[in-house]
Amino acid sequence: MSQKTIAWDRIMQLNRKAGKFRSDSELSTNCLRVMENIASRLDITLPKEIKRSYCKNCKTLYGNCRIRLRGGIVSVTCGNCGNIRRLPY
């Protein structure tokens, strides 16, 4: 197995664990940070579904967030830190 294949498996495993530990924010945040570190170290691009499932500012899964649709843009406001993420739709 190549190093990228092993890393990809580990990233998917960490993503599942972060979802399971949604109630424990510290553990979930730690999983997301490790996942980002692995991806950046080995130059792996995360899929959209994973990238858009958590706040890049505070590294928490979106659970308590506000979603607004206006003018072809989705604005997702994090419930923890208040960071706004704008995505086209």
mmCIF file of C-alpha atoms in Angstrom:
data_model
loop_
_atom_site.group_PDB
_atom_site.id
_atom_site.type_symbol
_atom_site.label_atom_id
_atom_site.label_comp_id
_atom_site.label_asym_id
_atom_site.label_seq_id
_atom_site.Cartn_x
_atom_site.Cartn_y
_atom_site.Cartn_z
ATOM 1 C CA MET A 1 0.000 0.000 0.000
ATOM 2 C CA SER A 2 1.242 3.443 -0.814
ATOM 3 C CA GLN A 3 1.543 6.168 1.778
ATOM 4 C CA LYS A 4 -1.311 8.171 0.234
ATOM 5 C CA THR A 5 -3.650 5.170 0.322
ATOM 6 C CA ILE A 6 -2.930 4.614 3.993
ATOM 7 C CA ALA A 7 -3.405 8.324 4.676
ATOM 8 C CA TRP A 8 -6.706 8.363 2.757
ATOM 9 C CA ASP A 9 -8.007 5.440 4.832
ATOM 10 C CA ARG A 10 -6.952 7.219 8.022
ATOM 11 C CA ILE A 11 -8.658 10.459 6.920
ATOM 12 C CA MET A 12 -11.920 8.619 6.260
ATOM 13 C CA GLN A 13 -11.664 6.853 9.612
ATOM 14 C CA LEU A 14 -11.056 10.156 11.438
ATOM 15 C CA ASN A 15 -14.008 11.754 9.645
ATOM 16 C CA ARG A 16 -16.311 8.955 10.819
ATOM 17 C CA LYS A 17 -14.968 9.237 14.367
ATOM 18 C CA ALA A 18 -15.492 13.010 14.392
ATOM 19 C CA GLY A 19 -19.146 12.402 13.485
ATOM 20 C CA LYS A 20 -19.544 9.808 16.230
ATOM 21 C CA PHE A 21 -17.992 12.091 18.850
ATOM 22 C CA ARG A 22 -20.173 15.064 17.911
ATOM 23 C CA SER A 23 -21.313 15.440 21.531
ATOM 24 C CA ASP A 24 -17.700 15.601 22.815
ATOM 25 C CA SER A 25 -16.453 18.733 21.060
ATOM 26 C CA GLU A 26 -12.804 18.407 22.153
ATOM 27 C CA LEU A 27 -12.461 14.890 20.787
ATOM 28 C CA SER A 28 -14.269 15.808 17.571
ATOM 29 C CA THR A 29 -12.081 18.899 17.098
ATOM 30 C CA ASN A 30 -8.946 16.845 17.686
ATOM 31 C CA CYS A 31 -10.019 14.325 15.010
ATOM 32 C CA LEU A 32 -10.604 17.154 12.519
ATOM 33 C CA ARG A 33 -7.232 18.782 13.252
ATOM 34 C CA VAL A 34 -5.363 15.489 12.789
ATOM 35 C CA MET A 35 -7.319 14.860 9.582
ATOM 36 C CA GLU A 36 -6.308 18.278 8.193
ATOM 37 C CA ASN A 37 -2.674 17.741 9.193
ATOM 38 C CA ILE A 38 -2.502 14.391 7.408
ATOM 39 C CA ALA A 39 -4.137 15.822 4.282
ATOM 40 C CA SER A 40 -1.843 18.844 4.119
ATOM 41 C CA ARG A 41 1.314 16.857 4.858
ATOM 42 C CA LEU A 42 0.687 14.404 2.013
ATOM 43 C CA ASP A 43 -0.986 16.908 -0.352
ATOM 44 C CA ILE A 44 -4.372 15.168 -0.339
ATOM 45 C CA THR A 45 -7.441 17.181 -1.341
ATOM 46 C CA LEU A 46 -10.410 16.523 0.904
ATOM 47 C CA PRO A 47 -13.778 15.954 -0.801
ATOM 48 C CA LYS A 48 -16.383 18.738 -0.722
ATOM 49 C CA GLU A 49 -18.628 16.776 1.634
ATOM 50 C CA ILE A 50 -15.902 16.667 4.263
ATOM 51 C CA LYS A 51 -14.622 20.213 3.735
ATOM 52 C CA ARG A 52 -18.078 21.718 4.037
ATOM 53 C CA SER A 53 -19.077 19.755 7.140
ATOM 54 C CA TYR A 54 -16.975 21.699 9.649
ATOM 55 C CA CYS A 55 -15.911 25.248 10.499
ATOM 56 C CA LYS A 56 -12.399 26.034 9.319
ATOM 57 C CA ASN A 57 -11.995 28.712 11.980
ATOM 58 C CA CYS A 58 -12.748 26.778 15.187
ATOM 59 C CA LYS A 59 -12.511 23.219 13.724
ATOM 60 C CA THR A 60 -15.900 22.036 14.994
ATOM 61 C CA LEU A 61 -18.531 20.128 13.063
ATOM 62 C CA TYR A 62 -21.495 22.188 11.947
ATOM 63 C CA GLY A 63 -24.303 21.156 14.239
ATOM 64 C CA ASN A 64 -25.509 24.470 15.524
ATOM 65 C CA CYS A 65 -25.196 26.721 12.488
ATOM 66 C CA ARG A 66 -27.329 29.228 10.622
ATOM 67 C CA ILE A 67 -27.783 28.801 6.866
ATOM 68 C CA ARG A 68 -28.939 31.689 4.666
ATOM 69 C CA LEU A 69 -29.650 31.637 0.929
ATOM 70 C CA ARG A 70 -29.342 34.896 -0.949
ATOM 71 C CA GLY A 71 -28.403 35.785 -4.506
ATOM 72 C CA GLY A 72 -26.885 32.437 -5.458
ATOM 73 C CA ILE A 73 -24.748 32.291 -2.311
ATOM 74 C CA VAL A 74 -25.147 30.029 0.722
ATOM 75 C CA SER A 75 -23.954 31.731 3.910
ATOM 76 C CA VAL A 76 -23.192 29.302 6.727
ATOM 77 C CA THR A 77 -22.615 30.948 10.108
ATOM 78 C CA CYS A 78 -20.907 28.816 12.752
ATOM 79 C CA GLY A 79 -22.817 28.574 16.024
ATOM 80 C CA ASN A 80 -19.598 28.352 18.054
ATOM 81 C CA CYS A 81 -17.361 31.138 16.777
ATOM 82 C CA GLY A 82 -19.668 33.137 14.477
ATOM 83 C CA ASN A 83 -17.427 32.691 11.434
ATOM 84 C CA ILE A 84 -19.312 33.124 8.147
ATOM 85 C CA ARG A 85 -18.572 30.848 5.207
ATOM 86 C CA ARG A 86 -19.958 31.782 1.798
ATOM 87 C CA LEU A 87 -20.407 29.124 -0.873
ATOM 88 C CA PRO A 88 -21.936 29.328 -4.360
ATOM 89 C CA TYR A 89 -24.970 27.216 -5.205
#
